[in-house]
Short mmCIF file of C-alpha atoms in Angstrom, two decimals:
data_model
loop_
_atom_site.label_atom_id
_atom_site.label_comp_id
_atom_site.label_asym_id
_atom_site.label_seq_id
_atom_site.Cartn_x
_atom_site.Cartn_y
_atom_site.Cartn_z
CA MET I 1 76.26 55.63 51.41
CA HIS I 2 75.70 54.96 55.01
CA ARG I 3 73.03 57.57 56.44
CA TYR I 4 71.46 57.81 60.02
CA CYS I 5 68.88 61.05 60.32
CA ASP I 6 71.51 63.72 58.92
CA ASP I 7 74.63 61.96 59.30
CA MET I 8 76.06 60.47 56.12
CA VAL I 9 79.09 58.70 55.16
CA ILE I 10 79.72 57.96 51.24
CA CYS I 11 82.32 55.61 50.32
CA CYS I 12 83.56 55.85 46.75
CA GLN I 13 86.63 53.90 44.92
CA TYR I 14 88.07 56.56 43.14
CA VAL I 15 89.15 60.06 44.37
CA THR I 16 87.59 61.84 41.18
CA ASP I 17 84.14 60.14 42.01
CA ALA I 18 84.50 61.26 45.64
CA GLU I 19 84.96 64.83 44.57
CA ARG I 20 82.16 64.95 41.97
CA VAL I 21 79.78 63.54 44.65
CA TYR I 22 81.05 65.99 47.18
CA LYS I 23 80.47 69.06 44.69
CA ALA I 24 77.05 67.64 43.55
CA LEU I 25 75.87 67.14 46.86
CA GLY I 26 76.77 70.91 47.92
CA LEU I 27 74.87 72.04 44.62
CA ARG I 28 71.72 69.97 45.53
CA LEU I 29 71.51 70.97 49.22
CA ASN I 30 71.89 74.68 48.01
CA LYS I 31 69.01 74.38 45.61
CA TYR I 32 67.02 73.43 48.82
CA GLY I 33 68.27 76.08 50.89
CA SER I 34 70.52 73.95 52.67
CA LYS I 35 74.26 73.47 53.01
CA LEU I 36 76.88 71.00 54.11
CA ASN I 37 78.53 71.43 57.58
CA GLU I 38 81.96 72.54 56.33
CA GLU I 39 83.73 71.49 59.58
CA LYS I 40 82.25 67.81 59.25
CA THR I 41 82.35 67.33 55.68
CA ARG I 42 85.69 66.26 54.09
CA LEU I 43 87.08 63.84 51.83
CA LEU I 44 89.59 61.57 53.41
CA SER I 45 91.54 58.49 52.13
CA PHE I 46 90.50 55.00 53.79
CA SER I 47 91.97 52.34 51.39
CA LYS I 48 93.24 48.89 52.41
CA LYS I 49 95.43 48.73 49.30
CA ARG I 50 97.32 52.23 49.97
CA MET I 51 97.76 51.15 53.61
CA LYS I 52 99.23 47.92 52.28
CA GLU I 53 101.66 50.03 50.62
CA GLY I 54 102.76 51.83 53.81
CA GLU I 55 100.74 54.93 53.02
CA ARG I 56 99.27 56.08 56.45
CA GLN I 57 95.23 56.28 56.34
CA GLU I 58 92.98 58.74 58.16
CA SER I 59 90.26 57.81 60.54
CA PHE I 60 86.64 59.27 61.09
CA ASP I 61 83.78 59.78 63.49
CA PHE I 62 80.51 58.26 62.58
CA LEU I 63 77.53 57.78 65.26
CA GLY I 64 79.72 57.98 68.41
CA LEU I 65 82.33 55.37 66.84
CA THR I 66 85.90 56.29 65.39
CA PHE I 67 86.35 54.19 62.19
CA CYS I 68 90.44 53.70 61.28
CA LEU I 69 91.94 50.80 59.20
CA GLY I 70 94.14 48.40 61.54
CA LYS I 71 95.51 44.63 61.25
CA SER I 72 93.76 41.63 62.36
CA ARG I 73 95.67 39.02 64.36
CA SER I 74 96.51 37.21 61.23
CA GLY I 75 97.92 40.35 59.48
CA VAL I 76 94.69 41.27 57.20
CA ILE I 77 93.86 45.01 56.88
CA ILE I 78 90.54 45.35 58.21
CA PRO I 79 88.34 48.54 59.18
CA LYS I 80 88.23 48.76 62.99
CA LEU I 81 85.84 50.56 65.06
CA LYS I 82 86.07 52.21 68.67
CA THR I 83 84.28 54.63 71.04
CA ASN I 84 84.86 58.27 70.34
CA ARG I 85 87.03 59.87 72.83
CA LYS I 86 84.49 62.81 73.37
CA ARG I 87 81.59 60.50 73.29
CA PHE I 88 83.30 58.27 75.90
CA LYS I 89 84.39 61.19 78.33
CA SER I 90 80.85 62.71 77.99
CA LYS I 91 79.10 59.55 78.78
CA LEU I 92 81.16 59.01 81.90
CA LYS I 93 80.12 62.36 82.97
CA ARG I 94 76.46 61.70 82.73
CA VAL I 95 77.02 58.56 84.58
CA LYS I 96 78.77 60.86 87.47
CA GLU I 97 75.84 63.27 87.37
CA TRP I 98 73.23 60.16 87.40
CA ALA I 99 75.20 58.89 90.56
CA ARG I 100 75.69 62.15 92.24
CA ASP I 101 71.58 62.92 91.53
CA HIS I 102 70.28 59.25 92.67
CA ARG I 103 72.69 58.06 95.25
CA SER I 104 70.16 58.78 98.25
CA LYS I 105 66.72 58.47 96.35
CA MET I 106 66.70 54.85 96.44
CA ARG I 107 67.92 51.63 98.03
CA LEU I 108 71.35 50.00 96.81
CA LEU I 109 69.55 47.10 94.85
CA GLU I 110 67.12 49.59 93.10
CA LEU I 111 69.98 51.93 92.51
CA ARG I 112 72.35 48.55 90.70
CA ALA I 113 69.23 47.61 88.83
CA ILE I 114 68.62 51.07 87.15
CA PHE I 115 72.61 51.29 86.78
CA CYS I 116 73.07 47.74 85.15
CA SER I 117 70.12 48.77 83.07
CA LYS I 118 71.94 51.77 81.52
CA LEU I 119 75.32 49.82 81.36
CA ARG I 120 73.52 46.91 79.39
CA GLY I 121 72.38 49.80 76.96
CA HIS I 122 75.98 51.22 76.63
CA VAL I 123 77.23 47.66 75.79
CA ALA I 124 74.54 46.93 73.38
CA TYR I 125 75.41 50.01 71.45
CA TYR I 126 79.26 49.82 71.74
CA GLY I 127 79.71 46.40 71.97
CA ILE I 128 81.72 45.95 68.66
CA TRP I 129 84.65 43.93 67.33
CA PHE I 130 87.82 45.61 68.42
CA ASN I 131 85.89 47.80 70.87
CA GLN I 132 85.71 45.25 73.77
CA LYS I 133 88.76 46.69 75.71
CA ILE I 134 87.25 50.31 75.50
CA VAL I 135 83.84 48.99 76.77
CA ARG I 136 85.31 47.31 79.71
CA ASN I 137 87.36 50.23 80.42
CA PHE I 138 83.89 52.37 80.55
CA ILE I 139 82.23 49.62 82.77
CA GLN I 140 85.21 49.75 85.16
CA GLN I 141 85.32 53.56 85.40
CA SER I 142 81.35 53.80 85.90
CA VAL I 143 81.56 51.12 88.66
CA ARG I 144 84.09 53.19 90.45
CA ILE I 145 82.10 56.34 90.24
CA VAL I 146 79.00 54.80 91.42
CA PHE I 147 81.33 53.29 94.30
CA LYS I 148 82.63 56.80 94.98
CA TRP I 149 79.32 58.29 95.09
CA LEU I 150 77.54 55.66 97.26
CA ASN I 151 80.20 56.66 100.10
CA ARG I 152 79.06 60.28 99.89
CA ARG I 153 75.32 59.36 101.03
CA GLY I 154 74.82 61.55 104.12
CA GLY I 155 74.40 59.49 107.18
CA LYS I 156 75.07 56.27 105.88
CA LYS I 157 78.03 54.15 107.01
CA LYS I 158 80.73 54.21 104.38
CA ILE I 159 81.10 50.87 102.25
CA THR I 160 84.69 49.92 101.82
CA TRP I 161 86.04 48.77 98.40
CA ASP I 162 86.34 45.18 99.80
CA LYS I 163 82.75 45.21 100.95
CA PHE I 164 81.62 46.78 97.61
CA GLN I 165 83.83 43.92 95.66
CA LEU I 166 81.86 41.31 97.50
CA PHE I 167 78.51 42.97 96.62
CA LEU I 168 79.55 43.05 92.86
CA GLU I 169 80.45 39.16 93.09
CA ARG I 170 76.67 38.62 94.25
CA ASN I 171 75.53 41.16 91.84
CA PRO I 172 77.83 41.76 88.73
CA PRO I 173 77.64 44.41 86.47
CA PRO I 174 76.47 43.54 82.84
CA ALA I 175 78.85 41.41 81.06
CA ASN I 176 81.26 42.88 78.04
CA ILE I 177 79.87 40.94 75.16
CA VAL I 178 80.11 41.54 71.45
CA HIS I 179 76.72 42.40 70.19
CA HIS I 180 77.75 43.49 66.67
CA LYS I 181 79.95 41.42 64.55
CA LEU I 182 80.49 43.71 61.38
CA PHE I 183 81.91 41.29 59.08
CA THR I 184 83.63 37.75 58.98
CA LEU I 185 87.09 37.68 58.28
CA GLN I 186 88.46 35.38 55.38
CA SER I 187 91.97 33.67 55.31
CA SER I 188 93.93 35.35 52.80
CA GLN I 189 95.21 32.28 50.43
#
């Protein structure tokens, strides 16, 4: 069982166990005047063995991440995590709103310091194996959004992309690094 606040993922080896837990959990919550969220609660197949046999496995979202099964470079079937699409889009929208609201309220270096702090938080949370491409994409799109809104400051001279690139070389955004190695791969013999 993996739980965070009121979100939970329960893993069972056998389908019959999963069905029993699902039924018992519903009855237990009803006893205390609560109930399962029917839209979010479901039983799904997430089996390495079945994937090896060619059966397509489902994916699920938990804490802003999408969990799915995939293959490592060596061909071993492993769980992979990536940023949830909805969360990715909503975070970019929040970057846009922040950049729009703060573009004229502070100097460029102050703005950059706060922006980089926000990006570091994003990288620290989503910096997981197999998610580096999506985190890199988020950083690049966020930088472009900030560039766009910096050029919409009233009465200020426009910044060309080349000048902005020079500024970024001297003041780079946070590095896209893996903060969470969820498991180690063992060579299959």
